[in-house]
């Protein structure tokens, strides 16, 4: 604590204290009482209640923090009253990357200064034993359950703050597709946020939990996963979040239950249309991060499986485009962003680009799915 070094004056009455705090803009000009004030700085691990007990002048006030006196500038204390608030969300799907296949479980915790102040867990369990497996097993579909959807939307509306998910683009795709969130809902991606902080071999939650000595393994249960992500964020405490970009094309609207069922069935029989998901504009930070990943991959080869084959990726996959390219490079491939006569392989995901598919077929380029790409790596 920074003990008072100058002579200071203790407040003689609550009325005097209120007037001084009004002058220093620590409380509202119309306030009739002192609200609870918090100190969160270098001398406490978490935000703690404090009391302004005296004043030196407009540049110095005296706080009582856990029975100790601390000298601080009033503007610093005012800044500490700004609460960092967000909602961590996670969903479980029927082991699917396609929003049309529905949602099995949704969990959300409201976090204020890294403390849980509210929570919500939405799931209908039909088999307790299967539910223990995670991944949405043993659960009924809830994507069209209006009661549960209303509870989630009410929570988001009540707190009016950003949503945080580890793989935010995945969670947002599903929640938007079924109308659980509005198109303009602000989303932060904890995976991309951590990528900005340091280069690691993997950014999957299960790896990060072990890397930061939090726990081994992952439940793949929505409620446990949001609590685990909170523990991770408590350690990292991002100063700058990576937000998902603004949608740049028309949204995918689910018009009716009948229409959506037809679309879901059609999607299982044919390749996904190119506008299946919204495309999000990359900001400069994301582009720079991709470049860093590619450079890191070139300098940290794992095994030469692909023998300099030129591999191009298209469509939505389990990892970002930059991660997929970096993975290919670390296993001996080159990974340009566009197809040419020298391309050896095209790896396709959901919503694969029609132009790339047609060009690959015209040039006789080998076309494989993302699963087949990972199978090649895992076999080696």
mmCIF file of C-alpha atoms in Angstrom:
data_model
loop_
_atom_site.group_PDB
_atom_site.id
_atom_site.type_symbol
_atom_site.label_atom_id
_atom_site.label_comp_id
_atom_site.label_asym_id
_atom_site.label_seq_id
_atom_site.Cartn_x
_atom_site.Cartn_y
_atom_site.Cartn_z
ATOM 1 C CA UNK A 1 0.000 0.000 0.000
ATOM 2 C CA UNK A 2 1.092 3.583 -0.613
ATOM 3 C CA UNK A 3 0.837 5.068 2.851
ATOM 4 C CA UNK A 4 -0.154 8.755 3.127
ATOM 5 C CA UNK A 5 2.991 10.911 3.103
ATOM 6 C CA UNK A 6 1.316 14.299 3.256
ATOM 7 C CA UNK A 7 -0.892 15.700 5.959
ATOM 8 C CA UNK A 8 -4.498 14.730 5.341
ATOM 9 C CA UNK A 9 -7.883 15.567 6.820
ATOM 10 C CA UNK A 10 -10.402 13.026 7.973
ATOM 11 C CA UNK A 11 -14.047 13.680 7.095
ATOM 12 C CA UNK A 12 -15.951 15.080 10.063
ATOM 13 C CA UNK A 13 -19.379 14.009 8.853
ATOM 14 C CA UNK A 14 -21.078 11.904 6.184
ATOM 15 C CA UNK A 15 -22.474 15.128 4.664
ATOM 16 C CA UNK A 16 -18.966 16.546 4.188
ATOM 17 C CA UNK A 17 -17.807 13.244 2.691
ATOM 18 C CA UNK A 18 -20.665 13.233 0.166
ATOM 19 C CA UNK A 19 -19.930 16.805 -0.917
ATOM 20 C CA UNK A 20 -16.207 16.092 -1.435
ATOM 21 C CA UNK A 21 -16.913 12.909 -3.400
ATOM 22 C CA UNK A 22 -19.340 14.852 -5.586
ATOM 23 C CA UNK A 23 -16.683 17.471 -6.306
ATOM 24 C CA UNK A 24 -14.224 14.735 -7.230
ATOM 25 C CA UNK A 25 -16.916 13.103 -9.441
ATOM 26 C CA UNK A 26 -16.631 9.823 -7.556
ATOM 27 C CA UNK A 27 -20.397 9.815 -7.022
ATOM 28 C CA UNK A 28 -23.295 11.389 -8.905
ATOM 29 C CA UNK A 29 -24.029 15.113 -8.343
ATOM 30 C CA UNK A 30 -27.551 14.066 -7.265
ATOM 31 C CA UNK A 31 -26.424 11.332 -4.857
ATOM 32 C CA UNK A 32 -27.663 11.451 -1.241
ATOM 33 C CA UNK A 33 -25.420 8.650 -0.030
ATOM 34 C CA UNK A 34 -22.061 7.076 -0.825
ATOM 35 C CA UNK A 35 -22.278 4.030 -3.081
ATOM 36 C CA UNK A 36 -19.992 1.043 -2.557
ATOM 37 C CA UNK A 37 -16.574 1.795 -4.044
ATOM 38 C CA UNK A 38 -14.030 -0.791 -5.147
ATOM 39 C CA UNK A 39 -10.257 -0.898 -5.301
ATOM 40 C CA UNK A 40 -8.693 -3.217 -7.880
ATOM 41 C CA UNK A 41 -5.013 -2.689 -8.393
ATOM 42 C CA UNK A 42 -1.536 -3.983 -7.666
ATOM 43 C CA UNK A 43 -2.126 -4.402 -3.935
ATOM 44 C CA UNK A 44 -5.087 -6.772 -4.054
ATOM 45 C CA UNK A 45 -5.627 -9.970 -6.016
ATOM 46 C CA UNK A 46 -9.298 -9.216 -6.743
ATOM 47 C CA UNK A 47 -11.558 -6.173 -6.567
ATOM 48 C CA UNK A 48 -12.278 -5.348 -2.902
ATOM 49 C CA UNK A 49 -14.564 -2.874 -1.213
ATOM 50 C CA UNK A 50 -12.871 0.260 0.050
ATOM 51 C CA UNK A 51 -13.861 3.419 1.901
ATOM 52 C CA UNK A 52 -12.748 6.999 1.253
ATOM 53 C CA UNK A 53 -11.905 8.196 4.772
ATOM 54 C CA UNK A 54 -10.158 11.481 4.080
ATOM 55 C CA UNK A 55 -8.651 13.927 1.620
ATOM 56 C CA UNK A 56 -5.408 15.812 1.028
ATOM 57 C CA UNK A 57 -6.504 17.866 -1.989
ATOM 58 C CA UNK A 58 -7.976 17.376 -5.469
ATOM 59 C CA UNK A 59 -4.969 15.217 -6.395
ATOM 60 C CA UNK A 60 -4.944 12.865 -3.416
ATOM 61 C CA UNK A 61 -7.502 11.037 -1.321
ATOM 62 C CA UNK A 62 -7.090 8.461 1.444
ATOM 63 C CA UNK A 63 -8.649 5.009 1.237
ATOM 64 C CA UNK A 64 -9.233 2.393 3.902
ATOM 65 C CA UNK A 65 -8.576 -0.993 2.252
ATOM 66 C CA UNK A 66 -8.937 -3.978 4.577
ATOM 67 C CA UNK A 67 -7.947 -1.804 7.537
ATOM 68 C CA UNK A 68 -4.886 -0.262 5.847
ATOM 69 C CA UNK A 69 -4.595 3.329 4.625
ATOM 70 C CA UNK A 70 -3.765 3.927 0.979
ATOM 71 C CA UNK A 71 -3.043 7.185 -0.835
ATOM 72 C CA UNK A 72 -4.404 7.454 -4.379
ATOM 73 C CA UNK A 73 -5.360 9.994 -7.056
ATOM 74 C CA UNK A 74 -9.180 10.299 -7.245
ATOM 75 C CA UNK A 75 -9.148 9.759 -11.024
ATOM 76 C CA UNK A 76 -7.470 6.382 -10.536
ATOM 77 C CA UNK A 77 -10.157 5.322 -8.077
ATOM 78 C CA UNK A 78 -12.844 6.524 -10.481
ATOM 79 C CA UNK A 79 -11.347 4.413 -13.263
ATOM 80 C CA UNK A 80 -11.421 1.383 -10.966
ATOM 81 C CA UNK A 81 -15.210 1.648 -10.691
ATOM 82 C CA UNK A 82 -15.583 0.674 -14.363
ATOM 83 C CA UNK A 83 -16.556 -2.970 -14.197
ATOM 84 C CA UNK A 84 -15.395 -5.412 -16.858
ATOM 85 C CA UNK A 85 -18.481 -7.439 -17.665
ATOM 86 C CA UNK A 86 -19.101 -10.147 -20.250
ATOM 87 C CA UNK A 87 -21.062 -13.381 -20.691
ATOM 88 C CA UNK A 88 -19.137 -16.601 -21.359
ATOM 89 C CA UNK A 89 -21.181 -18.977 -23.508
ATOM 90 C CA UNK A 90 -20.690 -22.487 -24.804
ATOM 91 C CA UNK A 91 -22.897 -24.840 -26.796
ATOM 92 C CA UNK A 92 -22.886 -28.534 -27.520
ATOM 93 C CA UNK A 93 -24.171 -29.815 -30.853
ATOM 94 C CA UNK A 94 -24.952 -33.363 -32.088
ATOM 95 C CA UNK A 95 -21.247 -33.782 -32.963
ATOM 96 C CA UNK A 96 -21.852 -31.536 -35.962
ATOM 97 C CA UNK A 97 -20.304 -28.467 -37.580
ATOM 98 C CA UNK A 98 -23.521 -27.704 -39.472
ATOM 99 C CA UNK A 99 -25.914 -25.243 -37.762
ATOM 100 C CA UNK A 100 -28.891 -26.908 -39.475
ATOM 101 C CA UNK A 101 -28.272 -30.029 -37.355
ATOM 102 C CA UNK A 102 -29.333 -28.155 -34.236
ATOM 103 C CA UNK A 103 -28.261 -27.459 -30.647
ATOM 104 C CA UNK A 104 -28.211 -29.855 -27.688
ATOM 105 C CA UNK A 105 -26.940 -27.727 -24.785
ATOM 106 C CA UNK A 106 -26.340 -24.056 -23.977
ATOM 107 C CA UNK A 107 -24.572 -22.659 -20.911
ATOM 108 C CA UNK A 108 -23.850 -19.057 -19.980
ATOM 109 C CA UNK A 109 -22.219 -17.363 -16.994
ATOM 110 C CA UNK A 110 -22.293 -13.613 -16.453
ATOM 111 C CA UNK A 111 -18.863 -12.435 -15.330
ATOM 112 C CA UNK A 112 -18.117 -9.140 -13.626
ATOM 113 C CA UNK A 113 -14.466 -8.439 -12.852
ATOM 114 C CA UNK A 114 -13.882 -12.198 -13.225
ATOM 115 C CA UNK A 115 -16.548 -13.091 -10.643
ATOM 116 C CA UNK A 116 -19.696 -15.020 -11.603
ATOM 117 C CA UNK A 117 -22.782 -12.915 -10.849
ATOM 118 C CA UNK A 118 -25.381 -14.925 -12.782
ATOM 119 C CA UNK A 119 -25.602 -18.197 -14.691
ATOM 120 C CA UNK A 120 -27.848 -20.216 -16.970
ATOM 121 C CA UNK A 121 -27.740 -23.871 -18.035
ATOM 122 C CA UNK A 122 -30.171 -25.068 -20.708
ATOM 123 C CA UNK A 123 -30.409 -28.782 -21.540
ATOM 124 C CA UNK A 124 -32.961 -31.591 -21.577
ATOM 125 C CA UNK A 125 -31.254 -34.806 -20.466
ATOM 126 C CA UNK A 126 -32.764 -38.053 -21.752
ATOM 127 C CA UNK A 127 -29.908 -40.401 -20.803
ATOM 128 C CA UNK A 128 -27.763 -39.596 -17.751
ATOM 129 C CA UNK A 129 -25.041 -42.120 -18.601
ATOM 130 C CA UNK A 130 -24.612 -40.896 -22.177
ATOM 131 C CA UNK A 131 -24.668 -37.277 -20.946
ATOM 132 C CA UNK A 132 -21.475 -37.982 -18.986
ATOM 133 C CA UNK A 133 -19.693 -38.521 -22.319
ATOM 134 C CA UNK A 134 -20.146 -34.851 -23.242
ATOM 135 C CA UNK A 135 -20.369 -33.713 -26.870
ATOM 136 C CA UNK A 136 -24.151 -33.313 -26.607
ATOM 137 C CA UNK A 137 -24.764 -37.041 -26.076
ATOM 138 C CA UNK A 138 -27.853 -38.071 -24.103
ATOM 139 C CA UNK A 139 -29.590 -34.741 -24.753
ATOM 140 C CA UNK A 140 -32.744 -33.740 -26.611
ATOM 141 C CA UNK A 141 -32.651 -31.095 -29.326
ATOM 142 C CA UNK A 142 -33.416 -27.639 -27.875
ATOM 143 C CA UNK A 143 -32.786 -25.294 -30.810
ATOM 144 C CA UNK A 144 -36.545 -24.749 -31.310
ATOM 145 C CA UNK A 145 -37.534 -24.802 -27.641
ATOM 146 C CA UNK A 146 -39.040 -21.327 -27.318
ATOM 147 C CA UNK A 147 -39.045 -21.391 -23.513
ATOM 148 C CA UNK A 148 -35.322 -22.098 -23.287
ATOM 149 C CA UNK A 149 -34.515 -19.700 -26.113
ATOM 150 C CA UNK A 150 -36.474 -16.956 -24.315
ATOM 151 C CA UNK A 151 -34.501 -17.546 -21.093
ATOM 152 C CA UNK A 152 -31.208 -17.157 -22.951
ATOM 153 C CA UNK A 153 -32.313 -14.030 -24.795
ATOM 154 C CA UNK A 154 -33.611 -12.511 -21.532
ATOM 155 C CA UNK A 155 -30.207 -13.044 -19.877
ATOM 156 C CA UNK A 156 -28.385 -11.364 -22.781
ATOM 157 C CA UNK A 157 -30.874 -8.475 -22.794
ATOM 158 C CA UNK A 158 -30.640 -8.006 -19.024
ATOM 159 C CA UNK A 159 -26.872 -7.517 -18.925
ATOM 160 C CA UNK A 160 -26.289 -5.862 -22.337
ATOM 161 C CA UNK A 161 -22.638 -6.901 -22.625
ATOM 162 C CA UNK A 162 -20.473 -8.845 -25.102
ATOM 163 C CA UNK A 163 -20.600 -12.622 -25.354
ATOM 164 C CA UNK A 164 -17.324 -14.541 -25.066
ATOM 165 C CA UNK A 165 -16.813 -18.009 -26.518
ATOM 166 C CA UNK A 166 -13.622 -19.935 -27.067
ATOM 167 C CA UNK A 167 -14.346 -20.701 -30.721
ATOM 168 C CA UNK A 168 -16.724 -17.769 -31.079
ATOM 169 C CA UNK A 169 -17.422 -18.054 -34.816
ATOM 170 C CA UNK A 170 -18.650 -21.637 -34.304
ATOM 171 C CA UNK A 171 -20.973 -20.783 -31.398
ATOM 172 C CA UNK A 172 -22.279 -17.651 -33.093
ATOM 173 C CA UNK A 173 -23.076 -19.516 -36.320
ATOM 174 C CA UNK A 174 -25.358 -21.927 -34.460
ATOM 175 C CA UNK A 175 -26.955 -19.355 -32.149
ATOM 176 C CA UNK A 176 -27.643 -16.954 -35.018
ATOM 177 C CA UNK A 177 -28.971 -19.648 -37.321
ATOM 178 C CA UNK A 178 -31.660 -20.605 -34.789
ATOM 179 C CA UNK A 179 -32.416 -17.043 -33.673
ATOM 180 C CA UNK A 180 -30.933 -17.204 -30.163
ATOM 181 C CA UNK A 181 -28.864 -14.040 -30.726
ATOM 182 C CA UNK A 182 -29.342 -10.933 -32.840
ATOM 183 C CA UNK A 183 -27.175 -10.309 -35.899
ATOM 184 C CA UNK A 184 -25.519 -7.304 -34.236
ATOM 185 C CA UNK A 185 -24.663 -9.083 -30.969
ATOM 186 C CA UNK A 186 -21.059 -8.349 -29.991
ATOM 187 C CA UNK A 187 -18.897 -11.481 -29.704
ATOM 188 C CA UNK A 188 -15.331 -11.893 -28.409
ATOM 189 C CA UNK A 189 -13.212 -14.920 -29.312
ATOM 190 C CA UNK A 190 -10.976 -16.111 -26.448
ATOM 191 C CA UNK A 191 -9.044 -18.420 -28.806
ATOM 192 C CA UNK A 192 -8.029 -15.555 -31.097
ATOM 193 C CA UNK A 193 -7.373 -13.348 -28.071
ATOM 194 C CA UNK A 194 -4.837 -15.849 -26.735
ATOM 195 C CA UNK A 195 -3.280 -16.203 -30.187
ATOM 196 C CA UNK A 196 -2.500 -12.486 -30.084
ATOM 197 C CA UNK A 197 -0.742 -12.995 -26.759
ATOM 198 C CA UNK A 198 1.610 -15.890 -27.531
ATOM 199 C CA UNK A 199 2.421 -18.596 -30.075
ATOM 200 C CA UNK A 200 1.527 -22.093 -28.875
ATOM 201 C CA UNK A 201 1.349 -25.518 -30.574
ATOM 202 C CA UNK A 202 -2.421 -25.611 -30.051
ATOM 203 C CA UNK A 203 -5.183 -23.261 -28.909
ATOM 204 C CA UNK A 204 -7.790 -25.885 -28.135
ATOM 205 C CA UNK A 205 -9.313 -25.412 -24.685
ATOM 206 C CA UNK A 206 -8.150 -28.833 -23.495
ATOM 207 C CA UNK A 207 -4.527 -27.978 -24.373
ATOM 208 C CA UNK A 208 -4.684 -24.492 -22.803
ATOM 209 C CA UNK A 209 -6.132 -25.816 -19.540
ATOM 210 C CA UNK A 210 -3.142 -28.126 -19.196
ATOM 211 C CA UNK A 211 -0.617 -25.581 -20.516
ATOM 212 C CA UNK A 212 -1.630 -23.084 -17.818
ATOM 213 C CA UNK A 213 -1.730 -25.807 -15.109
ATOM 214 C CA UNK A 214 -5.468 -25.445 -14.507
ATOM 215 C CA UNK A 215 -6.533 -29.061 -15.037
ATOM 216 C CA UNK A 216 -6.065 -32.071 -17.277
ATOM 217 C CA UNK A 217 -8.780 -33.042 -19.716
ATOM 218 C CA UNK A 218 -11.972 -31.324 -20.791
ATOM 219 C CA UNK A 219 -15.564 -32.269 -19.991
ATOM 220 C CA UNK A 220 -17.093 -31.222 -23.345
ATOM 221 C CA UNK A 221 -20.087 -30.339 -21.226
ATOM 222 C CA UNK A 222 -21.287 -26.778 -21.863
ATOM 223 C CA UNK A 223 -21.590 -25.707 -18.216
ATOM 224 C CA UNK A 224 -18.235 -27.141 -17.123
ATOM 225 C CA UNK A 225 -16.529 -25.739 -20.216
ATOM 226 C CA UNK A 226 -17.650 -22.151 -19.500
ATOM 227 C CA UNK A 227 -16.414 -22.472 -15.910
ATOM 228 C CA UNK A 228 -13.072 -23.844 -17.119
ATOM 229 C CA UNK A 229 -12.767 -21.022 -19.643
ATOM 230 C CA UNK A 230 -13.367 -18.512 -16.835
ATOM 231 C CA UNK A 231 -10.437 -19.988 -14.872
ATOM 232 C CA UNK A 232 -8.274 -19.628 -17.969
ATOM 233 C CA UNK A 233 -9.331 -16.005 -18.507
ATOM 234 C CA UNK A 234 -8.646 -15.194 -14.841
ATOM 235 C CA UNK A 235 -5.011 -16.068 -15.474
ATOM 236 C CA UNK A 236 -4.715 -14.297 -18.809
ATOM 237 C CA UNK A 237 -6.911 -11.237 -18.095
ATOM 238 C CA UNK A 238 -6.835 -9.923 -21.672
ATOM 239 C CA UNK A 239 -6.108 -6.239 -22.085
ATOM 240 C CA UNK A 240 -7.304 -6.371 -25.668
ATOM 241 C CA UNK A 241 -10.024 -8.713 -26.876
ATOM 242 C CA UNK A 242 -10.338 -10.165 -30.357
ATOM 243 C CA UNK A 243 -13.873 -9.384 -31.533
ATOM 244 C CA UNK A 244 -15.652 -11.108 -34.390
ATOM 245 C CA UNK A 245 -16.032 -8.831 -37.395
ATOM 246 C CA UNK A 246 -19.273 -7.384 -38.708
ATOM 247 C CA UNK A 247 -21.197 -9.703 -41.040
ATOM 248 C CA UNK A 248 -20.719 -8.649 -44.658
ATOM 249 C CA UNK A 249 -23.363 -10.707 -46.483
ATOM 250 C CA UNK A 250 -27.015 -11.629 -46.094
ATOM 251 C CA UNK A 251 -27.842 -13.654 -43.007
ATOM 252 C CA UNK A 252 -29.115 -17.197 -43.158
ATOM 253 C CA UNK A 253 -32.729 -16.971 -42.040
ATOM 254 C CA UNK A 254 -34.619 -19.949 -40.670
ATOM 255 C CA UNK A 255 -38.110 -19.194 -41.985
ATOM 256 C CA UNK A 256 -40.136 -22.041 -40.475
ATOM 257 C CA UNK A 257 -39.761 -25.455 -38.898
ATOM 258 C CA UNK A 258 -40.815 -27.140 -42.115
ATOM 259 C CA UNK A 259 -38.475 -25.098 -44.291
ATOM 260 C CA UNK A 260 -35.551 -25.631 -41.932
ATOM 261 C CA UNK A 261 -36.114 -29.390 -41.868
ATOM 262 C CA UNK A 262 -36.130 -29.441 -45.670
ATOM 263 C CA UNK A 263 -32.930 -27.399 -45.738
ATOM 264 C CA UNK A 264 -31.286 -29.662 -43.162
ATOM 265 C CA UNK A 265 -32.193 -32.790 -45.114
ATOM 266 C CA UNK A 266 -31.015 -31.242 -48.360
ATOM 267 C CA UNK A 267 -27.724 -30.227 -46.778
ATOM 268 C CA UNK A 268 -27.041 -33.849 -45.836
ATOM 269 C CA UNK A 269 -27.594 -34.995 -49.415
ATOM 270 C CA UNK A 270 -25.755 -32.245 -51.289
ATOM 271 C CA UNK A 271 -22.766 -30.036 -50.681
ATOM 272 C CA UNK A 272 -23.455 -26.964 -48.549
ATOM 273 C CA UNK A 273 -24.299 -23.765 -50.472
ATOM 274 C CA UNK A 274 -21.612 -21.131 -50.530
ATOM 275 C CA UNK A 275 -23.757 -18.710 -48.511
ATOM 276 C CA UNK A 276 -24.434 -21.258 -45.747
ATOM 277 C CA UNK A 277 -22.492 -19.142 -43.304
ATOM 278 C CA UNK A 278 -21.893 -15.437 -43.226
ATOM 279 C CA UNK A 279 -18.444 -14.317 -44.229
ATOM 280 C CA UNK A 280 -16.703 -12.054 -41.750
ATOM 281 C CA UNK A 281 -14.274 -9.354 -42.743
ATOM 282 C CA UNK A 282 -10.796 -9.913 -41.349
ATOM 283 C CA UNK A 283 -9.335 -7.028 -39.447
ATOM 284 C CA UNK A 284 -5.685 -6.077 -39.611
ATOM 285 C CA UNK A 285 -4.876 -7.901 -36.377
ATOM 286 C CA UNK A 286 -6.258 -11.180 -37.722
ATOM 287 C CA UNK A 287 -4.269 -10.845 -40.952
ATOM 288 C CA UNK A 288 -1.100 -10.094 -39.001
ATOM 289 C CA UNK A 289 -1.767 -13.049 -36.695
ATOM 290 C CA UNK A 290 -2.170 -15.395 -39.669
ATOM 291 C CA UNK A 291 1.159 -14.218 -41.047
ATOM 292 C CA UNK A 292 2.806 -14.923 -37.689
ATOM 293 C CA UNK A 293 1.313 -18.423 -37.612
ATOM 294 C CA UNK A 294 2.547 -19.173 -41.125
ATOM 295 C CA UNK A 295 6.064 -17.947 -40.335
ATOM 296 C CA UNK A 296 6.098 -19.947 -37.113
ATOM 297 C CA UNK A 297 4.966 -23.070 -39.010
ATOM 298 C CA UNK A 298 7.726 -22.701 -41.609
ATOM 299 C CA UNK A 299 10.350 -22.573 -38.872
ATOM 300 C CA UNK A 300 8.873 -25.403 -36.782
ATOM 301 C CA UNK A 301 8.276 -28.414 -39.036
ATOM 302 C CA UNK A 302 6.974 -31.532 -37.288
ATOM 303 C CA UNK A 303 7.243 -34.187 -40.005
ATOM 304 C CA UNK A 304 7.443 -34.128 -43.814
ATOM 305 C CA UNK A 305 4.260 -35.978 -44.734
ATOM 306 C CA UNK A 306 3.132 -33.952 -47.759
ATOM 307 C CA UNK A 307 6.528 -33.601 -49.483
ATOM 308 C CA UNK A 308 6.072 -29.999 -50.708
ATOM 309 C CA UNK A 309 2.589 -30.600 -52.117
ATOM 310 C CA UNK A 310 0.678 -27.388 -52.649
ATOM 311 C CA UNK A 311 -2.515 -27.597 -50.550
ATOM 312 C CA UNK A 312 -5.344 -25.031 -50.679
ATOM 313 C CA UNK A 313 -8.237 -24.846 -48.188
ATOM 314 C CA UNK A 314 -11.792 -23.636 -48.791
ATOM 315 C CA UNK A 315 -14.934 -23.524 -46.639
ATOM 316 C CA UNK A 316 -15.577 -23.430 -42.880
ATOM 317 C CA UNK A 317 -13.578 -25.955 -40.850
ATOM 318 C CA UNK A 318 -12.932 -26.927 -37.255
ATOM 319 C CA UNK A 319 -10.011 -24.500 -37.183
ATOM 320 C CA UNK A 320 -9.460 -21.111 -38.789
ATOM 321 C CA UNK A 321 -8.055 -20.908 -42.322
ATOM 322 C CA UNK A 322 -4.728 -19.674 -40.964
ATOM 323 C CA UNK A 323 -4.492 -22.619 -38.542
ATOM 324 C CA UNK A 324 -5.272 -25.124 -41.300
ATOM 325 C CA UNK A 325 -2.610 -23.639 -43.579
ATOM 326 C CA UNK A 326 -0.084 -23.574 -40.732
ATOM 327 C CA UNK A 327 -0.841 -27.224 -39.919
ATOM 328 C CA UNK A 328 -0.266 -28.275 -43.531
ATOM 329 C CA UNK A 329 3.026 -26.362 -43.603
ATOM 330 C CA UNK A 330 4.237 -27.969 -40.368
ATOM 331 C CA UNK A 331 3.725 -31.351 -42.063
ATOM 332 C CA UNK A 332 5.762 -30.507 -45.135
ATOM 333 C CA UNK A 333 3.276 -28.821 -47.493
ATOM 334 C CA UNK A 334 3.155 -25.440 -49.170
ATOM 335 C CA UNK A 335 -0.188 -23.720 -48.653
ATOM 336 C CA UNK A 336 -1.025 -20.852 -51.024
ATOM 337 C CA UNK A 337 -4.390 -19.093 -50.717
ATOM 338 C CA UNK A 338 -5.538 -19.590 -54.315
ATOM 339 C CA UNK A 339 -5.700 -22.442 -56.834
ATOM 340 C CA UNK A 340 -3.366 -22.635 -59.822
ATOM 341 C CA UNK A 341 -2.110 -25.286 -62.233
ATOM 342 C CA UNK A 342 0.571 -26.153 -59.647
ATOM 343 C CA UNK A 343 -1.932 -26.943 -56.858
ATOM 344 C CA UNK A 344 -1.857 -30.606 -55.804
ATOM 345 C CA UNK A 345 -4.758 -30.818 -53.370
ATOM 346 C CA UNK A 346 -7.918 -28.891 -52.384
ATOM 347 C CA UNK A 347 -9.291 -29.488 -48.868
ATOM 348 C CA UNK A 348 -12.984 -28.589 -48.540
ATOM 349 C CA UNK A 349 -15.116 -27.729 -45.508
ATOM 350 C CA UNK A 350 -18.691 -26.491 -45.002
ATOM 351 C CA UNK A 351 -19.746 -23.852 -47.541
ATOM 352 C CA UNK A 352 -16.796 -24.575 -49.826
ATOM 353 C CA UNK A 353 -16.272 -21.913 -52.506
ATOM 354 C CA UNK A 354 -17.923 -22.950 -55.777
ATOM 355 C CA UNK A 355 -15.339 -21.196 -57.928
ATOM 356 C CA UNK A 356 -12.464 -23.051 -56.242
ATOM 357 C CA UNK A 357 -14.284 -26.378 -56.556
ATOM 358 C CA UNK A 358 -15.015 -25.857 -60.243
ATOM 359 C CA UNK A 359 -11.453 -24.725 -60.965
ATOM 360 C CA UNK A 360 -10.032 -27.719 -59.091
ATOM 361 C CA UNK A 361 -12.210 -30.117 -61.069
ATOM 362 C CA UNK A 362 -11.242 -28.449 -64.360
ATOM 363 C CA UNK A 363 -7.530 -28.724 -63.510
ATOM 364 C CA UNK A 364 -7.848 -32.306 -62.268
ATOM 365 C CA UNK A 365 -6.727 -31.417 -58.739
ATOM 366 C CA UNK A 366 -7.294 -33.949 -55.962
ATOM 367 C CA UNK A 367 -10.228 -32.885 -53.739
ATOM 368 C CA UNK A 368 -10.529 -34.200 -50.164
ATOM 369 C CA UNK A 369 -12.601 -33.351 -47.073
ATOM 370 C CA UNK A 370 -11.203 -31.875 -43.867
ATOM 371 C CA UNK A 371 -11.662 -35.275 -42.171
ATOM 372 C CA UNK A 372 -9.584 -36.953 -44.878
ATOM 373 C CA UNK A 373 -6.888 -34.288 -44.410
ATOM 374 C CA UNK A 374 -6.644 -35.065 -40.672
ATOM 375 C CA UNK A 375 -6.719 -38.819 -41.421
ATOM 376 C CA UNK A 376 -3.595 -38.438 -43.574
ATOM 377 C CA UNK A 377 -1.790 -36.705 -40.714
ATOM 378 C CA UNK A 378 -3.018 -39.094 -37.999
ATOM 379 C CA UNK A 379 -1.970 -42.189 -39.996
ATOM 380 C CA UNK A 380 1.571 -40.832 -40.054
#
